[in-house]
């Protein structure tokens, strides 16, 4: 946000300009009615701006506001209070949802009306030039302040959405991290029960049920091996590594191999054993295809 002094400095607006503008006040007062009427005829001719001017009370209020703005334009006093007024107009436009483009067009319309008025009124060329220069400067400074409201609104929106976005991303990341942590802990818990299952299988061997014990122990060891791989994968994930789908297919395959071993021990019927073997084959093919596509992807 610029200060009034900066605004004047940047537009090379001098006290002399302020004096020249003040000398134009009587002329502006005499013509402000006509200028605002013409401006509103012009705005009513554009569908996008006419939409804002359908209500008669709004139209009247606007004309009064516009005339007051014209009076201020030639008051010769351009201080902080004046700057606040301009900012208020800018915010009023942003609030109503008016496109900044039409404010520029309207300003161009007012500029032409004022320049023509000066040209018709002042015969002296040098005086005309100085009055026109001062008018142009104050109109440009006005447009500058009014347009800044649009820019600030945009920045505010961007700032809010950017802040919201990064907060949301950070919260989701923390949440996912938490979930992964829970998963690792759960896997550790399950691994302990797998170890217990392995011990139980060994008991079977010592009890003399060697075939059942050995096959079950083998299946349990397979599961334990997969659990270790899974946990390793999850820990890698927690450290920022990539999620590995192959690992999960592997777990299902191992679980199925164990099921096949147990199924043989149980002497399940042929249909069940064929079903398990078929599923295992399909999973094997899926594992092979995923592994191949991952390898191709890494090579590319
Ligand atoms: C030279 C350019 C313009 C100037 C100097 C200007 C001036 C003003 C002023 C002084 C106000 C009153 C602000 C307040 O409440 O303090 C205002 C509000 C408003 N202006 Fe403009 N205006 C301009 C262009 C336009 C254009 C092109 C439109 C399009 C129709 C427009 C529509 C409005 C509307 C809808 C409001 C709010 C009215 C209300 O509900 O009170 N203005 N403008």
mmCIF file of C-alpha atoms and ligand atoms in Angstrom:
data_model
loop_
_atom_site.group_PDB
_atom_site.id
_atom_site.type_symbol
_atom_site.label_atom_id
_atom_site.label_comp_id
_atom_site.label_asym_id
_atom_site.label_seq_id
_atom_site.Cartn_x
_atom_site.Cartn_y
_atom_site.Cartn_z
ATOM 1 C CA UNK A 1 0.000 0.000 0.000
ATOM 2 C CA UNK A 2 1.524 3.334 -1.067
ATOM 3 C CA UNK A 3 1.400 6.456 1.078
ATOM 4 C CA UNK A 4 -0.004 9.691 -0.320
ATOM 5 C CA UNK A 5 3.533 11.160 -0.439
ATOM 6 C CA UNK A 6 4.832 8.195 -2.439
ATOM 7 C CA UNK A 7 1.864 8.396 -4.777
ATOM 8 C CA UNK A 8 2.548 12.095 -5.433
ATOM 9 C CA UNK A 9 6.285 11.489 -5.846
ATOM 10 C CA UNK A 10 5.834 8.588 -8.250
ATOM 11 C CA UNK A 11 3.370 10.536 -10.425
ATOM 12 C CA UNK A 12 5.557 13.690 -10.262
ATOM 13 C CA UNK A 13 2.562 15.426 -8.752
ATOM 14 C CA UNK A 14 3.573 18.839 -7.457
ATOM 15 C CA UNK A 15 1.913 21.549 -5.346
ATOM 16 C CA UNK A 16 1.588 23.466 -8.586
ATOM 17 C CA UNK A 17 -0.477 20.595 -10.023
ATOM 18 C CA UNK A 18 -2.668 20.694 -6.915
ATOM 19 C CA UNK A 19 -3.161 24.424 -7.424
ATOM 20 C CA UNK A 20 -4.004 23.984 -11.103
ATOM 21 C CA UNK A 21 -6.598 21.339 -10.257
ATOM 22 C CA UNK A 22 -8.134 23.560 -7.592
ATOM 23 C CA UNK A 23 -8.479 26.319 -10.193
ATOM 24 C CA UNK A 24 -10.579 23.912 -12.276
ATOM 25 C CA UNK A 25 -13.079 23.267 -9.464
ATOM 26 C CA UNK A 26 -15.726 25.816 -10.584
ATOM 27 C CA UNK A 27 -15.650 24.385 -14.127
ATOM 28 C CA UNK A 28 -15.920 20.804 -12.803
ATOM 29 C CA UNK A 29 -18.773 21.799 -10.474
ATOM 30 C CA UNK A 30 -20.662 23.332 -13.361
ATOM 31 C CA UNK A 31 -20.282 20.229 -15.522
ATOM 32 C CA UNK A 32 -20.275 17.350 -13.035
ATOM 33 C CA UNK A 33 -23.984 16.666 -13.595
ATOM 34 C CA UNK A 34 -23.538 16.342 -17.344
ATOM 35 C CA UNK A 35 -20.331 14.306 -17.044
ATOM 36 C CA UNK A 36 -21.889 11.738 -14.665
ATOM 37 C CA UNK A 37 -25.100 11.562 -16.761
ATOM 38 C CA UNK A 38 -23.023 10.870 -19.884
ATOM 39 C CA UNK A 39 -20.920 8.317 -17.988
ATOM 40 C CA UNK A 40 -23.997 6.421 -16.872
ATOM 41 C CA UNK A 41 -25.536 6.507 -20.348
ATOM 42 C CA UNK A 42 -22.268 4.989 -21.537
ATOM 43 C CA UNK A 43 -22.262 2.344 -18.765
ATOM 44 C CA UNK A 44 -25.923 1.517 -19.385
ATOM 45 C CA UNK A 45 -24.975 0.778 -22.996
ATOM 46 C CA UNK A 46 -22.620 -2.026 -21.904
ATOM 47 C CA UNK A 47 -24.576 -5.106 -20.761
ATOM 48 C CA UNK A 48 -21.937 -6.129 -18.182
ATOM 49 C CA UNK A 49 -21.994 -2.723 -16.451
ATOM 50 C CA UNK A 50 -25.711 -2.078 -17.032
ATOM 51 C CA UNK A 51 -26.369 -5.148 -14.866
ATOM 52 C CA UNK A 52 -25.073 -3.159 -11.872
ATOM 53 C CA UNK A 53 -27.290 -0.180 -12.609
ATOM 54 C CA UNK A 54 -30.754 -1.705 -12.797
ATOM 55 C CA UNK A 55 -31.889 -0.456 -9.407
ATOM 56 C CA UNK A 56 -32.883 3.260 -9.540
ATOM 57 C CA UNK A 57 -31.827 3.967 -5.960
ATOM 58 C CA UNK A 58 -28.382 2.432 -6.606
ATOM 59 C CA UNK A 59 -28.101 4.495 -9.795
ATOM 60 C CA UNK A 60 -28.962 7.701 -7.976
ATOM 61 C CA UNK A 61 -26.601 6.875 -5.111
ATOM 62 C CA UNK A 62 -23.850 6.172 -7.608
ATOM 63 C CA UNK A 63 -24.380 9.415 -9.472
ATOM 64 C CA UNK A 64 -24.194 11.329 -6.180
ATOM 65 C CA UNK A 65 -21.029 9.389 -5.210
ATOM 66 C CA UNK A 66 -19.485 10.030 -8.613
ATOM 67 C CA UNK A 67 -20.223 13.747 -8.405
ATOM 68 C CA UNK A 68 -18.692 13.915 -4.943
ATOM 69 C CA UNK A 69 -15.659 12.089 -6.354
ATOM 70 C CA UNK A 70 -15.373 14.730 -9.127
ATOM 71 C CA UNK A 71 -15.566 17.529 -6.549
ATOM 72 C CA UNK A 72 -12.798 15.856 -4.510
ATOM 73 C CA UNK A 73 -10.737 15.416 -7.679
ATOM 74 C CA UNK A 74 -10.496 19.194 -8.048
ATOM 75 C CA UNK A 75 -10.431 20.079 -4.339
ATOM 76 C CA UNK A 76 -6.680 20.802 -4.424
ATOM 77 C CA UNK A 77 -6.282 18.830 -1.143
ATOM 78 C CA UNK A 78 -4.701 15.447 -1.590
ATOM 79 C CA UNK A 79 -3.856 14.016 1.800
ATOM 80 C CA UNK A 80 -4.185 10.717 3.669
ATOM 81 C CA UNK A 81 -7.913 11.278 4.024
ATOM 82 C CA UNK A 82 -8.184 11.576 0.235
ATOM 83 C CA UNK A 83 -6.165 8.364 -0.220
ATOM 84 C CA UNK A 84 -8.478 6.473 2.197
ATOM 85 C CA UNK A 85 -11.504 7.641 0.173
ATOM 86 C CA UNK A 86 -9.988 6.256 -3.040
ATOM 87 C CA UNK A 87 -9.189 2.959 -1.358
ATOM 88 C CA UNK A 88 -12.796 2.799 -0.143
ATOM 89 C CA UNK A 89 -14.059 3.225 -3.731
ATOM 90 C CA UNK A 90 -11.701 0.449 -4.854
ATOM 91 C CA UNK A 91 -12.973 -1.913 -2.172
ATOM 92 C CA UNK A 92 -16.597 -1.019 -3.010
ATOM 93 C CA UNK A 93 -15.957 -2.107 -6.602
ATOM 94 C CA UNK A 94 -14.197 -5.323 -5.583
ATOM 95 C CA UNK A 95 -17.067 -6.074 -3.167
ATOM 96 C CA UNK A 96 -19.736 -5.659 -5.844
ATOM 97 C CA UNK A 97 -17.827 -8.021 -8.137
ATOM 98 C CA UNK A 98 -17.275 -5.384 -10.829
ATOM 99 C CA UNK A 99 -14.591 -6.335 -13.349
ATOM 100 C CA UNK A 100 -11.568 -3.981 -13.059
ATOM 101 C CA UNK A 101 -11.620 -3.676 -16.856
ATOM 102 C CA UNK A 102 -14.792 -1.543 -16.684
ATOM 103 C CA UNK A 103 -13.296 0.784 -14.092
ATOM 104 C CA UNK A 104 -10.455 1.411 -16.557
ATOM 105 C CA UNK A 105 -12.967 2.046 -19.362
ATOM 106 C CA UNK A 106 -15.001 4.424 -17.191
ATOM 107 C CA UNK A 107 -11.836 6.271 -16.187
ATOM 108 C CA UNK A 108 -10.934 6.655 -19.858
ATOM 109 C CA UNK A 109 -14.417 8.056 -20.503
ATOM 110 C CA UNK A 110 -14.080 10.597 -17.666
ATOM 111 C CA UNK A 111 -10.567 11.516 -18.846
ATOM 112 C CA UNK A 112 -11.803 12.324 -22.357
ATOM 113 C CA UNK A 113 -14.724 14.357 -20.999
ATOM 114 C CA UNK A 114 -12.425 16.424 -18.769
ATOM 115 C CA UNK A 115 -9.700 16.911 -21.382
ATOM 116 C CA UNK A 116 -12.340 18.053 -23.911
ATOM 117 C CA UNK A 117 -13.796 20.437 -21.346
ATOM 118 C CA UNK A 118 -10.373 21.982 -20.688
ATOM 119 C CA UNK A 119 -9.701 22.237 -24.423
ATOM 120 C CA UNK A 120 -13.018 23.994 -25.045
ATOM 121 C CA UNK A 121 -12.643 26.332 -22.075
ATOM 122 C CA UNK A 122 -9.032 27.472 -22.178
ATOM 123 C CA UNK A 123 -7.743 29.329 -25.226
ATOM 124 C CA UNK A 124 -4.143 29.583 -24.026
ATOM 125 C CA UNK A 125 -2.202 26.562 -25.292
ATOM 126 C CA UNK A 126 0.356 26.466 -22.481
ATOM 127 C CA UNK A 127 -2.314 26.788 -19.810
ATOM 128 C CA UNK A 128 -4.323 24.033 -21.499
ATOM 129 C CA UNK A 129 -1.308 21.745 -21.474
ATOM 130 C CA UNK A 130 -0.536 22.338 -17.795
ATOM 131 C CA UNK A 131 -4.169 21.845 -16.757
ATOM 132 C CA UNK A 132 -4.435 18.687 -18.865
ATOM 133 C CA UNK A 133 -1.169 17.299 -17.438
ATOM 134 C CA UNK A 134 -2.342 17.859 -13.853
ATOM 135 C CA UNK A 135 -5.733 16.272 -14.604
ATOM 136 C CA UNK A 136 -4.107 13.252 -16.251
ATOM 137 C CA UNK A 137 -1.794 12.770 -13.260
ATOM 138 C CA UNK A 138 -4.586 12.828 -10.687
ATOM 139 C CA UNK A 139 -6.794 10.523 -12.790
ATOM 140 C CA UNK A 140 -3.943 8.021 -13.235
ATOM 141 C CA UNK A 141 -3.157 8.126 -9.515
ATOM 142 C CA UNK A 142 -6.868 7.520 -8.788
ATOM 143 C CA UNK A 143 -6.983 4.543 -11.124
ATOM 144 C CA UNK A 144 -3.770 3.231 -9.579
ATOM 145 C CA UNK A 145 -5.228 3.214 -6.049
ATOM 146 C CA UNK A 146 -8.564 1.756 -7.197
ATOM 147 C CA UNK A 147 -6.831 -1.025 -9.162
ATOM 148 C CA UNK A 148 -4.607 -1.852 -6.174
ATOM 149 C CA UNK A 149 -7.736 -3.031 -4.330
ATOM 150 C CA UNK A 150 -8.265 -5.676 -7.000
ATOM 151 C CA UNK A 151 -4.655 -6.779 -6.779
ATOM 152 C CA UNK A 152 -4.781 -6.957 -2.984
ATOM 153 C CA UNK A 153 -7.961 -9.020 -3.152
ATOM 154 C CA UNK A 154 -6.245 -11.445 -5.538
ATOM 155 C CA UNK A 155 -3.151 -11.671 -3.337
ATOM 156 C CA UNK A 156 -5.292 -12.164 -0.248
ATOM 157 C CA UNK A 157 -7.171 -15.021 -1.953
ATOM 158 C CA UNK A 158 -3.941 -16.584 -3.132
ATOM 159 C CA UNK A 159 -2.322 -16.152 0.256
ATOM 160 C CA UNK A 160 -5.259 -17.688 2.111
ATOM 161 C CA UNK A 161 -5.585 -20.597 -0.318
ATOM 162 C CA UNK A 162 -1.825 -21.161 -0.338
ATOM 163 C CA UNK A 163 -1.668 -21.176 3.455
ATOM 164 C CA UNK A 164 -4.707 -23.442 3.663
ATOM 165 C CA UNK A 165 -3.241 -25.770 1.060
ATOM 166 C CA UNK A 166 0.124 -26.152 2.767
ATOM 167 C CA UNK A 167 -1.560 -26.618 6.160
ATOM 168 C CA UNK A 168 -3.820 -29.285 4.669
ATOM 169 C CA UNK A 169 -0.884 -31.038 2.991
ATOM 170 C CA UNK A 170 1.148 -30.967 6.211
ATOM 171 C CA UNK A 171 -1.801 -32.316 8.239
ATOM 172 C CA UNK A 172 -2.395 -35.122 5.714
ATOM 173 C CA UNK A 173 1.304 -35.991 5.664
ATOM 174 C CA UNK A 174 1.357 -36.219 9.465
ATOM 175 C CA UNK A 175 -1.776 -38.331 9.423
ATOM 176 C CA UNK A 176 -0.317 -40.733 6.830
ATOM 177 C CA UNK A 177 2.910 -40.903 8.835
ATOM 178 C CA UNK A 178 0.873 -41.755 11.941
ATOM 179 C CA UNK A 179 -1.014 -44.470 10.066
ATOM 180 C CA UNK A 180 2.250 -45.961 8.787
ATOM 181 C CA UNK A 181 3.612 -45.949 12.314
ATOM 182 C CA UNK A 182 0.526 -47.795 13.565
ATOM 183 C CA UNK A 183 0.939 -50.272 10.704
ATOM 184 C CA UNK A 184 4.564 -50.987 11.623
ATOM 185 C CA UNK A 185 3.575 -51.492 15.280
ATOM 186 C CA UNK A 186 0.702 -53.788 14.241
ATOM 187 C CA UNK A 187 3.065 -55.752 11.999
ATOM 188 C CA UNK A 188 5.501 -56.109 14.900
ATOM 189 C CA UNK A 189 2.626 -57.393 17.076
ATOM 190 C CA UNK A 190 1.519 -59.876 14.407
ATOM 191 C CA UNK A 191 5.155 -61.021 13.941
ATOM 192 C CA UNK A 192 5.333 -61.911 17.621
ATOM 193 C CA UNK A 193 2.241 -64.106 17.253
ATOM 194 C CA UNK A 194 3.822 -65.719 14.156
ATOM 195 C CA UNK A 195 6.895 -66.545 16.270
ATOM 196 C CA UNK A 196 4.509 -68.055 18.867
ATOM 197 C CA UNK A 197 2.861 -70.098 16.086
ATOM 198 C CA UNK A 198 6.331 -71.305 15.006
ATOM 199 C CA UNK A 199 7.042 -72.420 18.571
ATOM 200 C CA UNK A 200 3.705 -74.268 18.598
ATOM 201 C CA UNK A 201 4.653 -76.013 15.311
ATOM 202 C CA UNK A 202 7.955 -77.132 16.901
ATOM 203 C CA UNK A 203 5.994 -78.575 19.820
ATOM 204 C CA UNK A 204 4.089 -80.690 17.254
ATOM 205 C CA UNK A 205 7.421 -82.041 15.908
ATOM 206 C CA UNK A 206 8.604 -82.965 19.407
ATOM 207 C CA UNK A 207 5.264 -84.606 20.106
ATOM 208 C CA UNK A 208 6.044 -87.002 17.270
ATOM 209 C CA UNK A 209 3.717 -85.489 14.669
ATOM 210 C CA UNK A 210 6.700 -84.817 12.429
ATOM 211 C CA UNK A 211 4.977 -84.357 9.033
ATOM 212 C CA UNK A 212 2.377 -81.908 10.371
ATOM 213 C CA UNK A 213 4.948 -80.096 12.486
ATOM 214 C CA UNK A 214 7.532 -79.668 9.734
ATOM 215 C CA UNK A 215 5.062 -78.487 7.092
ATOM 216 C CA UNK A 216 3.318 -76.066 9.472
ATOM 217 C CA UNK A 217 6.670 -74.755 10.724
ATOM 218 C CA UNK A 218 7.776 -74.218 7.131
ATOM 219 C CA UNK A 219 4.558 -72.297 6.358
ATOM 220 C CA UNK A 220 4.951 -70.228 9.520
ATOM 221 C CA UNK A 221 8.577 -69.442 8.689
ATOM 222 C CA UNK A 222 7.483 -68.284 5.246
ATOM 223 C CA UNK A 223 4.975 -65.952 6.874
ATOM 224 C CA UNK A 224 7.630 -64.698 9.286
ATOM 225 C CA UNK A 225 9.981 -64.019 6.403
ATOM 226 C CA UNK A 226 7.230 -62.048 4.626
ATOM 227 C CA UNK A 227 6.476 -60.121 7.819
ATOM 228 C CA UNK A 228 10.120 -59.077 8.027
ATOM 229 C CA UNK A 229 10.011 -57.920 4.386
ATOM 230 C CA UNK A 230 6.736 -56.069 5.007
ATOM 231 C CA UNK A 231 8.088 -54.279 8.048
ATOM 232 C CA UNK A 232 11.266 -53.379 6.196
ATOM 233 C CA UNK A 233 9.128 -51.966 3.410
ATOM 234 C CA UNK A 234 6.984 -49.979 5.860
ATOM 235 C CA UNK A 235 10.064 -48.593 7.631
ATOM 236 C CA UNK A 236 11.435 -47.540 4.226
ATOM 237 C CA UNK A 237 8.058 -45.909 3.583
ATOM 238 C CA UNK A 238 8.287 -44.010 6.880
ATOM 239 C CA UNK A 239 11.731 -42.784 5.897
ATOM 240 C CA UNK A 240 10.272 -41.391 2.679
ATOM 241 C CA UNK A 241 10.695 -44.401 0.384
ATOM 242 C CA UNK A 242 8.252 -45.561 -2.272
ATOM 243 C CA UNK A 243 5.268 -47.815 -1.657
ATOM 244 C CA UNK A 244 5.975 -51.282 -3.088
ATOM 245 C CA UNK A 245 2.876 -53.132 -4.286
ATOM 246 C CA UNK A 246 4.985 -56.224 -5.115
ATOM 247 C CA UNK A 247 5.509 -56.755 -1.400
ATOM 248 C CA UNK A 248 1.782 -57.126 -0.811
ATOM 249 C CA UNK A 249 1.307 -59.587 -3.667
ATOM 250 C CA UNK A 250 4.224 -61.520 -2.166
ATOM 251 C CA UNK A 251 2.493 -61.671 1.216
ATOM 252 C CA UNK A 252 -0.685 -63.068 -0.343
ATOM 253 C CA UNK A 253 1.362 -65.654 -2.263
ATOM 254 C CA UNK A 254 3.172 -66.773 0.886
ATOM 255 C CA UNK A 255 -0.112 -66.962 2.824
ATOM 256 C CA UNK A 256 -1.509 -69.091 -0.004
ATOM 257 C CA UNK A 257 1.555 -71.391 -0.089
ATOM 258 C CA UNK A 258 1.047 -71.950 3.621
ATOM 259 C CA UNK A 259 -2.611 -72.707 2.956
ATOM 260 C CA UNK A 260 -1.595 -75.241 0.272
ATOM 261 C CA UNK A 261 0.770 -76.937 2.745
ATOM 262 C CA UNK A 262 -1.935 -77.140 5.390
ATOM 263 C CA UNK A 263 -4.481 -78.263 2.794
ATOM 264 C CA UNK A 264 -2.191 -81.194 1.869
ATOM 265 C CA UNK A 265 -1.915 -82.112 5.528
ATOM 266 C CA UNK A 266 -5.674 -81.915 5.988
ATOM 267 C CA UNK A 267 -6.128 -84.152 2.907
ATOM 268 C CA UNK A 268 -8.656 -81.649 1.488
ATOM 269 C CA UNK A 269 -10.645 -82.752 -1.550
ATOM 270 C CA UNK A 270 -9.197 -82.283 -5.002
ATOM 271 C CA UNK A 271 -11.469 -79.324 -5.853
ATOM 272 C CA UNK A 272 -10.162 -77.276 -2.905
ATOM 273 C CA UNK A 273 -6.561 -78.141 -3.689
ATOM 274 C CA UNK A 274 -7.057 -77.327 -7.400
ATOM 275 C CA UNK A 275 -8.671 -74.017 -6.447
ATOM 276 C CA UNK A 276 -5.711 -73.113 -4.204
ATOM 277 C CA UNK A 277 -3.182 -74.162 -6.835
ATOM 278 C CA UNK A 278 -5.043 -72.164 -9.546
ATOM 279 C CA UNK A 279 -5.170 -69.050 -7.377
ATOM 280 C CA UNK A 280 -1.473 -69.469 -6.609
ATOM 281 C CA UNK A 281 -0.700 -69.737 -10.310
ATOM 282 C CA UNK A 282 -2.689 -66.568 -11.118
ATOM 283 C CA UNK A 283 -0.982 -64.685 -8.272
ATOM 284 C CA UNK A 284 2.369 -65.941 -9.534
ATOM 285 C CA UNK A 285 1.624 -64.539 -12.994
ATOM 286 C CA UNK A 286 0.478 -61.190 -11.465
ATOM 287 C CA UNK A 287 3.670 -61.073 -9.348
ATOM 288 C CA UNK A 288 5.796 -61.749 -12.431
ATOM 289 C CA UNK A 289 4.019 -59.044 -14.496
ATOM 290 C CA UNK A 290 4.222 -56.397 -11.745
ATOM 291 C CA UNK A 291 7.901 -57.221 -11.104
ATOM 292 C CA UNK A 292 8.612 -56.982 -14.820
ATOM 293 C CA UNK A 293 6.825 -53.636 -15.217
ATOM 294 C CA UNK A 294 8.677 -52.259 -12.163
ATOM 295 C CA UNK A 295 11.988 -53.406 -13.630
ATOM 296 C CA UNK A 296 11.156 -51.833 -17.022
ATOM 297 C CA UNK A 297 10.114 -48.604 -15.299
ATOM 298 C CA UNK A 298 13.380 -48.449 -13.351
ATOM 299 C CA UNK A 299 15.423 -49.121 -16.481
ATOM 300 C CA UNK A 300 13.688 -46.291 -18.421
HETATM 301 C C1 LIG B 1 -14.156 6.330 -13.135
HETATM 302 C C2 LIG B 1 -14.442 5.186 -12.576
HETATM 303 C C3 LIG B 1 -15.311 5.071 -11.360
HETATM 304 C C4 LIG B 1 -15.347 5.868 -10.261
HETATM 305 C C5 LIG B 1 -14.521 7.107 -9.981
HETATM 306 C C6 LIG B 1 -16.356 5.329 -9.375
HETATM 307 C C7 LIG B 1 -16.720 5.884 -8.171
HETATM 308 C C8 LIG B 1 -17.468 5.239 -7.213
HETATM 309 C C9 LIG B 1 -17.711 5.713 -5.895
HETATM 310 C C10 LIG B 1 -17.232 7.072 -5.353
HETATM 311 C C11 LIG B 1 -18.428 4.797 -5.243
HETATM 312 C C12 LIG B 1 -18.934 4.849 -3.792
HETATM 313 C C13 LIG B 1 -17.962 4.082 -2.944
HETATM 314 C C14 LIG B 1 -18.284 4.073 -1.463
HETATM 315 O O1 LIG B 1 -19.270 3.432 -1.092
HETATM 316 O O2 LIG B 1 -17.545 4.713 -0.720
HETATM 317 C C15 LIG B 1 -18.657 3.697 -6.172
HETATM 318 C C16 LIG B 1 -19.355 2.560 -5.877
HETATM 319 C C17 LIG B 1 -19.833 1.721 -6.873
HETATM 320 N N1 LIG B 1 -19.520 1.775 -8.199
HETATM 321 FE FE1 LIG B 1 -18.198 2.972 -9.072
HETATM 322 N N2 LIG B 1 -16.918 4.225 -9.945
HETATM 323 C C18 LIG B 1 -16.311 4.048 -11.168
HETATM 324 C C19 LIG B 1 -16.594 3.079 -12.074
HETATM 325 C C20 LIG B 1 -17.666 2.228 -11.947
HETATM 326 C C21 LIG B 1 -18.152 1.401 -12.997
HETATM 327 C C22 LIG B 1 -17.592 1.263 -14.400
HETATM 328 C C23 LIG B 1 -19.207 0.708 -12.480
HETATM 329 C C24 LIG B 1 -20.049 -0.263 -13.247
HETATM 330 C C25 LIG B 1 -21.333 -0.216 -13.238
HETATM 331 C C26 LIG B 1 -19.340 1.104 -11.088
HETATM 332 C C27 LIG B 1 -20.256 0.587 -10.208
HETATM 333 C C28 LIG B 1 -20.249 0.840 -8.854
HETATM 334 C C29 LIG B 1 -21.075 0.138 -7.911
HETATM 335 C C30 LIG B 1 -22.058 -0.985 -8.217
HETATM 336 C C31 LIG B 1 -20.802 0.684 -6.649
HETATM 337 C C32 LIG B 1 -21.439 0.317 -5.305
HETATM 338 C C33 LIG B 1 -22.738 1.082 -5.211
HETATM 339 C C34 LIG B 1 -23.460 0.888 -3.905
HETATM 340 O O3 LIG B 1 -24.150 -0.121 -3.803
HETATM 341 O O4 LIG B 1 -23.353 1.749 -3.055
HETATM 342 N N3 LIG B 1 -18.402 2.029 -10.817
HETATM 343 N N4 LIG B 1 -18.055 3.999 -7.360
#
